Amino acid sequence: MEGTRSTRDAYGEVLVSLGVENPKIVVVDADVSKATRTSLFARQFPERFFNVGVAEQNLMGVAAGLSLTGLIPIASTFAVFATGRAFDQVRNTIAYGNCNVKIVATHGGITVGEDGASHQSIEDIALMRVLPNMKVIVPADAFEVEKALRAAVRIYGPVYIRLGRVPVPTVTSKCSHFEIGRANVLRDGSDLAILATGIMVSESLKAAEILSSEGVESAVINVHTIKPLDRETVLETAKRCGALITAEEHSIVGGLGSAVAELLSTECWVALGMVGVKDTFGESGSPKELMKKYGITAGDIVEKAKEVLNKKKTGRAVCR
Amino acid sequence: MDEVRKKELTEMAKKLRIDILEMLCEAGSGHSGGSLSMADVFSYLYFSGILNVDPKNPDKKDRDRVVLSKGHACPVWYAALAEKGYFDKSHLKKLRKYGSILQGHPDMRKTPGVDMTTGSLGQGLSCAVGMAIGAKLDNLGCKIFAIVGDGECNEGQIWEAAMAAAHYKLDNLIAIVDKNGLQIDGFTKDVMNTEPLAEKWRAFGWEVIEIDGHNFDQIDSAIGRAIETKGKPVCIIAHTTKGKGVYFMENVCDWHGKAPSKEEKEKALASLCGEGAE
């Protein structure tokens, strides 16, 4: 792992490149353009940037309207507002209307930190995942932001991309493959597999190192696309390893863990453990302190791994 | 407006009202009052030649766009689109039925001529704002019409959109508020008073024109003035009667979300022909 960078910083820069390449790209923000980094695009393309003020519901409607004149709008605000405050607008106007709007939300997850629970989005993946037509992507690092955004712009239809506030370790490379709906295997191992998304990918790689030093070989899979879930890779991995852990900076209700559980419960019964925020709101604190308190560190993954390996030993995998 | 044209638009409005009653009766559910109150405005929009639209090419890029933010009044829109030739009139009989292109609330992916999917109140005006910005950016030279309910003005998002429209000086956007004075639970003045409504829109930076929404001369001059207005969006507050044309539905709250039975429909059709009103 080399260096750290916040996904929102990467986003700001990619937006500018996209703006140069594609005149159809327009950006809409709701008074948080400095924080979301869309201000970089605004500076370069003021005629293609629209600030709607502190009005997230209008943000989504305006983005939908822009898309219907043939433009490709990218709507940005904090994850908690994009998906919570404006849920009905995203549902009824963007998703139901199948509008070509890309929602890129920053400040996802508990590592928002000091602002506290009101601003820590731990349910956005769940909210966006239940909407038909919507695709949900959580890039693991700065490199993946660029690939995710470019891929999202290439396809027609609504996409939700969740970014974070704080710098995260680089876990992919400039040339690593990215395809929406295709998970990437970052590390091989056959004792168990860790399916991780977003910043939890780097925590999972750390956990895999620790486990390896204790004689447990675990695969680490970067599930950057939560929807559509890469069923093939998840099922293949489940059958091969017989034990899975999901790791996400999100509530264990409705997120990646739930998506994987939905699939496994109908297709392949193997031991499953979920690492995520346990159905509780967060609080103020540093990202590091909060990750520890809310149980989403490499250490928590290691512990969960032991629990799941025990289940694997005592249980019996049943796959169709 | 000359008398011949006025007579044609009056006849068309009557046709739309008959279509509305027929389709709602057939559907067995739907919104009568707020569809009937907009029949004259829709007759004017689609049959006065004011809209740059082509029923044979409903998606043409530079078309004028119509957004029915008060989506529940879609029967009046469907009637106008059918009469205009966007689709066969036989579809009207399938309103709200399984497999129909005419959904209970407007769905742009199913119905030719429907420019925006709506139904959850308050959202359409925002979409119209986005379209108006996009149209300016791409120099499409088109106008965007958004039909808003007066009850719908309870929604906070309407005012978010109103603020943005004035901020971005969207003089290609015309909102028409169907001020029929009723919403589901009663008179708007009792449920949630939006008065002074004209002053509110004006305060939000819009040019406001108040008219009798059943008077073609007034509709014509208001829309003419709206198109001429530069530098800001225009809100036409159309004072209307909910259930207009059917004496037993007029200004009766219950007819907001109700469809006529066969007997009621017959009585209503007679009423449109000037019979039965006491």
Coordinates of C-alpha atoms in Angstrom, one line a residue:
Chain A
M1 CA 0.0 0.0 0.0
E2 CA 1.4 3.3 -1.0
G3 CA 0.2 6.7 0.3
T4 CA -3.2 7.9 1.2
R5 CA -5.7 10.2 -0.5
S6 CA -9.3 11.1 0.1
T7 CA -11.7 9.9 -2.5
R8 CA -13.3 13.3 -2.6
D9 CA -10.0 15.0 -3.5
A10 CA -9.7 12.5 -6.4
Y11 CA -13.3 13.2 -7.4
G12 CA -12.7 16.9 -7.7
E13 CA -9.9 16.4 -10.1
V14 CA -11.6 13.7 -12.2
L15 CA -14.5 15.9 -12.6
V16 CA -12.4 18.6 -14.2
S17 CA -10.9 16.1 -16.6
L18 CA -14.3 14.8 -17.5
G19 CA -15.5 18.4 -18.0
V20 CA -12.7 18.9 -20.5
E21 CA -13.4 15.7 -22.4
N22 CA -17.2 15.8 -22.4
P23 CA -19.2 19.0 -22.9
K24 CA -22.3 17.2 -21.8
I25 CA -21.1 17.0 -18.3
V26 CA -22.8 19.5 -15.9
V27 CA -22.5 19.6 -12.2
V28 CA -25.1 20.5 -9.6
D29 CA -24.3 21.0 -5.9
A30 CA -26.2 22.2 -2.8
D31 CA -23.9 24.7 -1.1
V32 CA -21.2 22.2 -0.2
S33 CA -19.1 22.5 -3.3
K34 CA -15.9 23.2 -1.3
A35 CA -16.4 20.1 0.7
T36 CA -17.4 17.9 -2.1
R37 CA -14.7 19.4 -4.3
T38 CA -17.0 20.2 -7.1
S39 CA -15.7 23.7 -6.7
L40 CA -12.8 22.7 -8.9
F41 CA -15.2 22.0 -11.7
A42 CA -17.1 25.2 -10.9
R43 CA -14.0 27.3 -11.2
Q44 CA -13.1 25.8 -14.6
F45 CA -16.6 25.6 -16.0
P46 CA -18.7 28.2 -14.3
E47 CA -21.3 28.0 -17.1
R48 CA -21.8 24.3 -16.5
F49 CA -22.0 24.4 -12.7
F50 CA -25.2 25.1 -10.8
N51 CA -25.4 25.6 -7.1
V52 CA -29.0 25.3 -5.9
G53 CA -28.2 26.4 -2.4
V54 CA -29.1 24.4 0.7
A55 CA -31.9 22.6 -1.1
E56 CA -31.2 18.9 -1.7
Q57 CA -34.7 18.0 -2.8
N58 CA -34.5 20.6 -5.6
L59 CA -30.9 19.4 -6.3
M60 CA -32.2 16.0 -7.4
G61 CA -35.1 17.4 -9.4
V62 CA -33.0 19.9 -11.2
A63 CA -30.5 17.2 -12.0
A64 CA -33.3 15.0 -13.4
G65 CA -34.5 17.9 -15.6
L66 CA -31.0 18.6 -16.9
S67 CA -30.7 15.0 -17.9
L68 CA -33.8 15.2 -19.9
T69 CA -32.4 17.8 -22.2
G70 CA -29.6 15.4 -23.1
L71 CA -26.9 16.6 -20.6
I72 CA -25.2 14.3 -18.1
P73 CA -25.7 15.9 -14.7
I74 CA -23.6 14.9 -11.7
A75 CA -25.3 15.8 -8.5
S76 CA -23.2 16.2 -5.4
T77 CA -23.8 16.8 -1.7
F78 CA -23.1 14.8 1.5
A79 CA -24.3 11.2 1.5
V80 CA -26.7 11.7 4.4
F81 CA -28.6 14.4 2.5
A82 CA -28.4 13.0 -1.0
T83 CA -30.0 9.7 0.1
G84 CA -31.9 10.7 3.2
R85 CA -33.1 14.2 2.8
A86 CA -33.9 13.7 -0.9
F87 CA -34.9 10.0 -0.8
D88 CA -38.3 10.6 -2.4
Q89 CA -36.9 12.8 -5.1
V90 CA -34.2 10.2 -5.9
R91 CA -36.9 7.4 -5.8
N92 CA -39.7 9.0 -7.7
T93 CA -38.0 11.4 -10.1
I94 CA -34.5 9.9 -10.8
A95 CA -34.8 6.1 -10.2
Y96 CA -38.5 5.6 -11.3
G97 CA -37.9 8.0 -14.2
N98 CA -34.7 6.2 -15.0
C99 CA -33.0 9.5 -15.5
N100 CA -29.4 9.7 -16.5
V101 CA -28.2 11.3 -13.3
K102 CA -25.0 10.4 -11.5
I103 CA -25.3 11.1 -7.8
V104 CA -21.8 11.4 -6.3
A105 CA -22.1 11.8 -2.5
T106 CA -19.1 12.6 -0.3
H107 CA -18.9 12.3 3.5
G108 CA -20.2 8.7 3.5
G109 CA -19.8 6.6 6.6
I110 CA -18.7 7.1 10.1
T111 CA -15.3 8.5 9.3
V112 CA -17.0 11.9 8.8
G113 CA -15.9 12.0 12.4
E114 CA -16.2 15.2 14.4
D115 CA -19.4 16.5 12.8
G116 CA -21.2 13.7 14.7
A117 CA -24.1 11.3 14.0
S118 CA -26.3 13.8 12.1
H119 CA -23.7 13.9 9.3
Q120 CA -22.5 10.3 9.4
S121 CA -24.3 8.4 6.7
I122 CA -24.5 4.8 7.7
E123 CA -27.6 3.9 5.8
D124 CA -27.1 5.4 2.3
I125 CA -26.0 2.1 0.7
A126 CA -29.2 0.5 2.0
L127 CA -31.4 3.3 0.8
M128 CA -30.0 3.4 -2.7
R129 CA -29.7 -0.4 -3.0
V130 CA -33.5 -0.9 -2.8
L131 CA -34.2 1.4 -5.7
P132 CA -34.9 -0.3 -9.1
N133 CA -32.7 1.1 -11.9
M134 CA -30.1 2.4 -9.4
K135 CA -26.5 1.2 -9.4
V136 CA -24.4 1.6 -6.2
I137 CA -20.7 2.0 -6.2
V138 CA -18.3 2.5 -3.3
P139 CA -14.7 3.1 -4.6
A140 CA -12.0 1.8 -2.3
D141 CA -9.4 4.5 -3.1
A142 CA -8.6 7.5 -5.3
F143 CA -7.7 5.4 -8.3
E144 CA -11.0 3.7 -8.2
V145 CA -12.9 7.0 -8.0
E146 CA -11.7 7.9 -11.4
K147 CA -12.6 4.6 -12.9
A148 CA -16.0 4.5 -11.2
L149 CA -16.9 7.9 -12.3
R150 CA -15.8 7.3 -15.9
A151 CA -17.7 4.0 -16.0
A152 CA -20.8 5.6 -14.5
V153 CA -20.8 8.4 -17.2
R154 CA -20.3 5.8 -20.0
I155 CA -23.6 4.0 -19.1
Y156 CA -27.1 5.4 -19.3
G157 CA -29.1 5.5 -16.1
P158 CA -28.9 6.5 -12.4
V159 CA -25.8 5.6 -10.5
Y160 CA -25.0 6.4 -6.8
I161 CA -21.3 6.7 -6.0
R162 CA -20.3 7.0 -2.3
L163 CA -17.1 8.8 -1.4
G164 CA -15.5 9.6 1.9
R165 CA -14.1 12.6 3.7
V166 CA -10.8 11.5 5.0
P167 CA -7.7 10.2 3.2
V168 CA -7.7 6.5 2.6
P169 CA -4.8 4.1 1.8
T170 CA -4.3 3.3 -1.9
V171 CA -5.2 -0.4 -2.5
T172 CA -5.6 -0.5 -6.2
S173 CA -3.4 0.8 -9.0
K174 CA -3.8 3.1 -12.0
C175 CA -4.0 0.2 -14.3
S176 CA -6.1 -2.3 -12.3
H177 CA -9.2 -3.4 -14.0
F178 CA -12.6 -1.8 -13.1
E179 CA -15.9 -2.9 -14.4
I180 CA -19.2 -2.0 -12.8
G181 CA -20.7 -5.1 -11.2
R182 CA -17.4 -7.0 -11.3
A183 CA -15.7 -7.5 -7.9
N184 CA -11.9 -7.6 -7.9
V185 CA -9.9 -10.3 -6.1
L186 CA -7.0 -8.5 -4.4
R187 CA -5.6 -11.4 -2.5
D188 CA -6.0 -15.2 -2.7
G189 CA -6.7 -17.5 0.1
S190 CA -8.9 -20.5 0.7
D191 CA -9.6 -20.7 4.4
L192 CA -12.1 -17.8 4.2
A193 CA -12.8 -14.7 2.1
I194 CA -13.3 -11.1 3.1
L195 CA -15.7 -9.2 0.9
A196 CA -15.0 -5.6 1.5
T197 CA -16.2 -2.2 0.2
G198 CA -14.8 1.3 0.4
I199 CA -12.3 2.1 3.1
M200 CA -12.8 -1.4 4.6
V201 CA -10.9 -2.9 1.7
S202 CA -7.6 -1.6 3.2
E203 CA -8.6 -2.7 6.7
S204 CA -9.4 -6.2 5.2
L205 CA -6.0 -6.4 3.6
K206 CA -4.4 -5.6 7.0
A207 CA -6.6 -8.2 8.6
A208 CA -5.6 -10.8 6.0
E209 CA -1.9 -10.1 6.9
I210 CA -2.6 -10.7 10.6
L211 CA -4.6 -13.8 9.9
S212 CA -1.8 -15.1 7.6
S213 CA 0.7 -14.7 10.3
E214 CA -1.5 -16.9 12.4
G215 CA -1.7 -19.5 9.7
V216 CA -5.1 -18.6 8.2
E217 CA -5.1 -17.7 4.5
S218 CA -7.9 -15.4 3.5
A219 CA -9.0 -14.0 0.2
V220 CA -9.7 -10.3 0.0
I221 CA -12.3 -9.2 -2.5
N222 CA -13.0 -5.6 -3.4
V223 CA -16.7 -5.4 -3.9
H224 CA -16.8 -1.8 -5.3
T225 CA -20.2 -2.4 -6.8
I226 CA -22.8 -3.3 -4.3
K227 CA -25.5 -3.2 -6.9
P228 CA -25.5 -5.0 -9.2
L229 CA -23.7 -7.4 -6.9
D230 CA -21.2 -9.7 -8.6
R231 CA -23.2 -12.9 -7.8
E232 CA -20.8 -15.1 -9.7
T233 CA -17.7 -14.1 -7.8
V234 CA -19.5 -14.1 -4.4
L235 CA -20.9 -17.6 -5.0
E236 CA -17.8 -19.0 -6.5
T237 CA -15.8 -17.7 -3.5
A238 CA -18.4 -19.0 -1.0
K239 CA -18.2 -22.5 -2.5
R240 CA -14.4 -22.4 -2.6
C241 CA -13.8 -21.0 0.9
G242 CA -16.9 -22.1 2.8
A243 CA -16.7 -19.0 5.0
L244 CA -17.3 -15.3 4.2
I245 CA -17.0 -12.1 6.0
T246 CA -18.4 -8.8 4.7
A247 CA -16.8 -5.5 5.8
E248 CA -18.3 -2.1 5.3
E249 CA -18.3 1.3 6.8
H250 CA -22.1 1.2 7.0
S251 CA -24.8 -0.3 9.1
I252 CA -24.9 -4.1 9.0
V253 CA -28.6 -3.6 8.2
G254 CA -29.2 -3.2 4.5
G255 CA -25.7 -2.8 3.1
L256 CA -23.1 -5.1 1.6
G257 CA -23.6 -7.7 4.3
S258 CA -27.3 -7.8 3.7
A259 CA -26.8 -8.0 -0.1
V260 CA -24.4 -10.9 0.3
A261 CA -26.7 -12.6 2.9
E262 CA -29.7 -12.3 0.5
L263 CA -27.7 -14.1 -2.1
L264 CA -26.2 -16.8 0.1
S265 CA -29.5 -17.5 1.9
T266 CA -31.1 -18.6 -1.4
E267 CA -28.1 -20.0 -3.2
C268 CA -25.4 -21.2 -1.0
W269 CA -25.3 -21.7 2.8
V270 CA -21.9 -21.1 4.2
A271 CA -20.7 -19.5 7.4
L272 CA -21.1 -15.7 7.2
G273 CA -20.0 -12.9 9.4
M274 CA -20.7 -9.2 9.0
V275 CA -18.4 -6.4 10.1
G276 CA -20.1 -3.0 10.1
V277 CA -21.9 -0.5 12.3
K278 CA -24.3 -2.5 14.5
D279 CA -27.6 -0.8 14.1
T280 CA -26.6 2.3 16.1
F281 CA -25.9 5.9 15.3
G282 CA -22.4 7.3 15.6
E283 CA -21.1 10.2 17.6
S284 CA -18.3 12.9 17.4
G285 CA -14.7 11.8 17.5
S286 CA -11.8 11.2 15.2
P287 CA -12.3 8.7 12.4
K288 CA -9.8 6.4 14.0
E289 CA -11.5 6.5 17.4
L290 CA -14.9 5.9 15.8
M291 CA -13.8 3.0 13.7
K292 CA -12.5 1.4 16.8
K293 CA -15.5 2.0 18.9
Y294 CA -18.0 1.0 16.2
G295 CA -16.1 -2.2 15.4
I296 CA -14.9 -1.6 11.9
T297 CA -11.1 -2.1 12.1
A298 CA -8.7 -4.8 10.9
G299 CA -8.8 -6.1 14.4
D300 CA -12.6 -6.5 14.3
I301 CA -12.3 -8.4 11.0
V302 CA -9.7 -10.7 12.5
E303 CA -12.0 -11.5 15.4
K304 CA -15.0 -12.0 13.2
A305 CA -12.8 -14.3 11.1
K306 CA -12.1 -16.6 14.0
E307 CA -15.8 -16.7 14.8
V308 CA -16.7 -17.6 11.2
L309 CA -13.9 -20.2 10.9
N310 CA -15.3 -21.9 14.0
K311 CA -18.7 -22.0 12.4
K312 CA -17.2 -23.4 9.2
K313 CA -15.6 -26.2 11.2
T314 CA -18.7 -27.1 13.0
G315 CA -21.2 -26.5 10.3
R316 CA -21.7 -27.8 6.8
A317 CA -21.8 -25.7 3.7
V318 CA -24.8 -26.4 1.5
C319 CA -24.6 -25.0 -2.0
R320 CA -26.9 -25.5 -4.9
Chain B
M1 CA -58.4 36.3 -29.6
D2 CA -60.9 36.0 -32.4
E3 CA -64.2 34.4 -31.9
V4 CA -63.7 31.4 -34.2
R5 CA -60.5 30.4 -32.5
K6 CA -62.1 30.8 -29.1
K7 CA -65.0 28.7 -30.1
E8 CA -62.7 26.0 -31.3
L9 CA -60.8 26.0 -28.0
T10 CA -64.0 26.0 -26.1
E11 CA -65.2 23.0 -28.1
M12 CA -61.9 21.2 -27.5
A13 CA -62.0 21.9 -23.8
K14 CA -65.5 20.3 -23.7
K15 CA -64.1 17.3 -25.6
L16 CA -61.3 17.0 -23.0
R17 CA -63.9 17.1 -20.2
I18 CA -65.9 14.4 -21.9
D19 CA -62.8 12.3 -22.3
I20 CA -61.9 12.9 -18.7
L21 CA -65.3 11.7 -17.4
E22 CA -65.4 8.7 -19.8
M23 CA -61.9 7.5 -18.9
L24 CA -62.3 8.0 -15.1
C25 CA -65.7 6.2 -15.1
E26 CA -64.1 3.4 -17.1
A27 CA -61.1 3.3 -14.7
G28 CA -63.3 3.3 -11.6
S29 CA -60.8 5.5 -9.8
G30 CA -58.8 8.7 -10.3
H31 CA -58.9 12.4 -9.9
S32 CA -61.9 14.2 -11.4
G33 CA -61.9 17.7 -9.9
G34 CA -58.3 18.8 -10.6
S35 CA -58.5 17.4 -14.1
L36 CA -61.6 19.3 -15.0
S37 CA -60.3 22.5 -13.6
M38 CA -57.3 22.4 -16.0
A39 CA -59.3 21.5 -19.2
D40 CA -59.3 25.0 -20.6
V41 CA -55.6 25.6 -20.0
F42 CA -54.8 22.3 -21.6
S43 CA -57.1 23.0 -24.5
Y44 CA -55.2 26.3 -25.0
L45 CA -51.7 24.7 -24.6
Y46 CA -52.1 22.0 -27.1
F47 CA -54.6 23.4 -29.6
S48 CA -53.8 27.1 -29.9
G49 CA -50.5 26.5 -31.6
I50 CA -48.6 27.9 -28.8
L51 CA -46.6 24.8 -28.1
N52 CA -43.8 23.7 -30.4
V53 CA -44.5 20.0 -30.3
D54 CA -44.9 17.2 -32.8
P55 CA -47.0 14.2 -31.9
K56 CA -45.3 12.2 -34.6
N57 CA -41.9 13.0 -33.1
P58 CA -42.7 13.3 -29.3
D59 CA -39.0 13.3 -28.3
K60 CA -37.7 16.0 -30.7
K61 CA -34.9 17.8 -29.0
D62 CA -36.1 21.4 -29.3
R63 CA -39.7 20.7 -28.4
D64 CA -41.5 22.8 -25.7
R65 CA -41.9 20.7 -22.6
V66 CA -44.8 20.3 -20.3
V67 CA -44.4 19.0 -16.8
L68 CA -47.5 18.2 -14.8
S69 CA -46.2 18.7 -11.4
K70 CA -49.7 18.0 -10.0
G71 CA -49.4 14.6 -11.6
H72 CA -52.8 13.3 -10.3
A73 CA -54.5 15.5 -12.9
C74 CA -53.1 13.4 -15.7
P75 CA -56.5 12.5 -17.2
V76 CA -56.7 16.0 -18.6
W77 CA -53.2 15.6 -20.1
Y78 CA -53.9 12.1 -21.5
A79 CA -57.1 13.5 -23.1
A80 CA -55.2 16.4 -24.7
L81 CA -52.3 14.1 -25.9
A82 CA -54.8 11.7 -27.4
E83 CA -56.8 14.4 -29.1
K84 CA -53.5 15.8 -30.4
G85 CA -52.6 12.5 -31.9
Y86 CA -49.8 11.3 -29.7
F87 CA -51.6 7.9 -29.3
D88 CA -54.9 6.4 -30.2
K89 CA -57.9 7.5 -28.3
S90 CA -58.7 3.9 -27.5
H91 CA -56.0 4.0 -24.9
L92 CA -58.0 6.4 -22.8
K93 CA -60.3 3.5 -21.9
K94 CA -57.4 1.7 -20.4
L95 CA -56.4 4.4 -17.9
R96 CA -55.0 2.9 -14.7
K97 CA -55.5 -0.6 -16.0
Y98 CA -52.9 -3.4 -16.0
G99 CA -50.6 -3.1 -19.0
S100 CA -51.8 0.4 -20.0
I101 CA -49.6 3.1 -21.3
L102 CA -51.6 5.4 -19.2
Q103 CA -50.5 5.0 -15.6
G104 CA -52.3 6.4 -12.5
H105 CA -49.8 9.2 -12.4
P106 CA -47.6 10.4 -15.4
D107 CA -44.8 8.1 -16.5
M108 CA -42.6 9.5 -19.2
R109 CA -41.2 6.1 -20.0
K110 CA -44.7 4.7 -20.9
T111 CA -46.6 7.6 -22.4
P112 CA -45.6 9.5 -25.6
G113 CA -45.8 13.2 -25.0
V114 CA -45.3 13.0 -21.3
D115 CA -42.1 14.9 -20.6
M116 CA -41.7 14.1 -16.9
T117 CA -42.6 11.4 -14.6
T118 CA -44.5 12.9 -11.6
G119 CA -46.9 11.9 -8.9
S120 CA -45.1 12.7 -5.7
L121 CA -46.2 16.3 -5.3
G122 CA -43.7 19.2 -5.3
Q123 CA -41.1 17.5 -7.5
G124 CA -42.1 18.5 -11.0
L125 CA -41.3 22.2 -10.8
S126 CA -37.7 21.3 -9.8
C127 CA -37.5 19.1 -12.9
A128 CA -38.9 22.0 -15.0
V129 CA -36.1 24.2 -13.6
G130 CA -33.5 21.7 -14.6
M131 CA -35.0 21.4 -18.1
A132 CA -35.1 25.2 -18.4
I133 CA -31.4 25.5 -17.4
G134 CA -30.5 22.7 -19.8
A135 CA -32.5 24.3 -22.7
K136 CA -30.7 27.5 -22.2
L137 CA -27.3 25.8 -22.0
D138 CA -27.9 23.9 -25.2
N139 CA -29.6 26.9 -26.9
L140 CA -32.7 24.8 -27.6
G141 CA -34.9 27.9 -27.7
C142 CA -37.8 26.0 -26.1
K143 CA -40.2 26.9 -23.4
I144 CA -40.9 24.8 -20.3
F145 CA -44.4 24.8 -18.9
A146 CA -45.0 23.5 -15.4
I147 CA -48.5 22.9 -14.1
V148 CA -48.6 23.3 -10.3
G149 CA -51.5 22.8 -7.9
D150 CA -52.4 25.3 -5.3
G151 CA -52.5 22.6 -2.6
E152 CA -49.1 21.4 -4.0
C153 CA -47.7 24.8 -3.0
N154 CA -47.8 23.4 0.6
E155 CA -44.7 21.4 -0.4
G156 CA -41.4 23.0 0.6
Q157 CA -39.7 21.8 -2.6
I158 CA -42.0 24.1 -4.7
W159 CA -40.3 27.1 -3.0
E160 CA -36.8 25.6 -3.4
A161 CA -37.5 25.4 -7.1
A162 CA -39.1 28.8 -7.2
M163 CA -36.1 30.3 -5.6
A164 CA -33.7 28.6 -8.0
A165 CA -35.8 29.6 -11.1
A166 CA -35.6 33.2 -10.3
H167 CA -31.9 33.0 -9.3
Y168 CA -31.1 31.5 -12.7
K169 CA -33.3 34.0 -14.4
L170 CA -35.2 31.3 -16.2
D171 CA -37.4 33.3 -18.6
N172 CA -38.0 30.2 -20.6
L173 CA -40.0 28.7 -17.7
I174 CA -43.7 29.4 -17.2
A175 CA -45.4 27.9 -14.2
I176 CA -49.2 27.8 -14.2
V177 CA -50.8 27.4 -10.8
D178 CA -54.2 25.8 -10.8
K179 CA -55.7 27.8 -8.1
N180 CA -58.9 25.9 -7.6
G181 CA -58.9 26.5 -3.8
L182 CA -59.3 22.9 -2.8
Q183 CA -57.1 20.0 -1.7
I184 CA -57.8 16.5 -0.4
D185 CA -58.8 17.5 3.1
G186 CA -60.8 20.6 2.3
F187 CA -60.4 24.2 1.2
T188 CA -56.8 25.3 0.9
K189 CA -57.5 28.3 3.1
D190 CA -58.6 25.9 5.9
V191 CA -56.1 23.1 5.5
M192 CA -53.0 25.1 4.9
N193 CA -53.5 28.7 3.8
T194 CA -51.1 29.6 1.0
E195 CA -52.4 33.2 0.7
P196 CA -51.2 35.7 -0.3
L197 CA -50.1 33.3 -3.1
A198 CA -49.4 35.9 -5.8
E199 CA -47.3 37.9 -3.4
K200 CA -45.3 34.8 -2.4
W201 CA -44.4 34.0 -6.0
R202 CA -43.6 37.7 -6.6
A203 CA -41.4 37.8 -3.5
F204 CA -39.6 34.8 -4.8
G205 CA -38.6 36.8 -7.9
W206 CA -41.2 35.7 -10.4
E207 CA -43.4 37.8 -12.7
V208 CA -46.9 37.0 -11.6
I209 CA -50.0 37.2 -13.8
E210 CA -53.4 36.4 -12.3
I211 CA -56.2 35.2 -14.6
D212 CA -59.5 33.5 -14.8
G213 CA -58.3 30.0 -15.8
H214 CA -61.5 29.3 -17.7
N215 CA -61.3 32.5 -19.9
F216 CA -59.4 31.9 -23.2
D217 CA -58.8 35.6 -23.8
Q218 CA -57.1 35.9 -20.4
I219 CA -55.2 32.6 -20.9
D220 CA -54.0 33.8 -24.3
S221 CA -52.9 37.2 -23.2
A222 CA -51.2 35.8 -20.0
I223 CA -49.2 33.2 -21.9
G224 CA -48.4 35.8 -24.6
R225 CA -47.1 38.2 -21.9
A226 CA -45.2 35.3 -20.2
I227 CA -43.4 34.4 -23.4
E228 CA -42.4 38.1 -23.9
T229 CA -41.1 38.4 -20.3
K230 CA -37.3 38.6 -20.1
G231 CA -34.9 38.0 -17.2
K232 CA -37.2 36.1 -14.9
P233 CA -39.6 33.2 -14.8
V234 CA -43.4 33.8 -15.0
C235 CA -46.1 32.4 -12.7
I236 CA -49.6 32.5 -14.1
I237 CA -52.0 32.0 -11.3
A238 CA -55.1 30.6 -12.9
H239 CA -58.2 31.0 -10.8
T240 CA -60.2 28.0 -11.5
T241 CA -63.2 26.0 -10.3
K242 CA -62.4 22.5 -9.2
G243 CA -64.7 20.1 -11.1
K244 CA -65.5 22.9 -13.7
G245 CA -68.3 22.1 -16.0
V246 CA -70.0 19.5 -14.0
Y247 CA -72.4 21.2 -11.6
F248 CA -72.4 18.6 -8.9
M249 CA -68.6 18.3 -8.9
E250 CA -67.9 22.0 -8.9
N251 CA -66.2 23.2 -5.8
V252 CA -66.9 20.0 -4.0
C253 CA -64.0 18.6 -2.1
D254 CA -65.1 14.9 -2.3
W255 CA -64.5 15.0 -6.1
H256 CA -60.8 15.5 -5.7
G257 CA -59.9 11.8 -5.8
K258 CA -63.1 10.2 -7.0
A259 CA -64.3 8.8 -10.3
P260 CA -67.9 9.1 -11.4
S261 CA -70.1 6.0 -11.5
K262 CA -72.0 5.2 -14.7
E263 CA -75.0 7.2 -13.6
E264 CA -72.9 10.0 -12.3
K265 CA -71.0 10.1 -15.6
E266 CA -74.3 10.4 -17.6
K267 CA -75.4 13.2 -15.3
A268 CA -72.0 14.8 -15.7
L269 CA -72.1 14.6 -19.5
A270 CA -75.5 16.1 -19.5
S271 CA -74.2 18.9 -17.3
L272 CA -71.4 19.6 -19.8
C273 CA -74.2 20.2 -22.4
G274 CA -75.8 22.7 -20.1
E275 CA -78.5 20.4 -18.6
G276 CA -79.3 19.7 -15.0
A277 CA -77.7 22.6 -13.3
E278 CA -80.1 24.2 -10.9

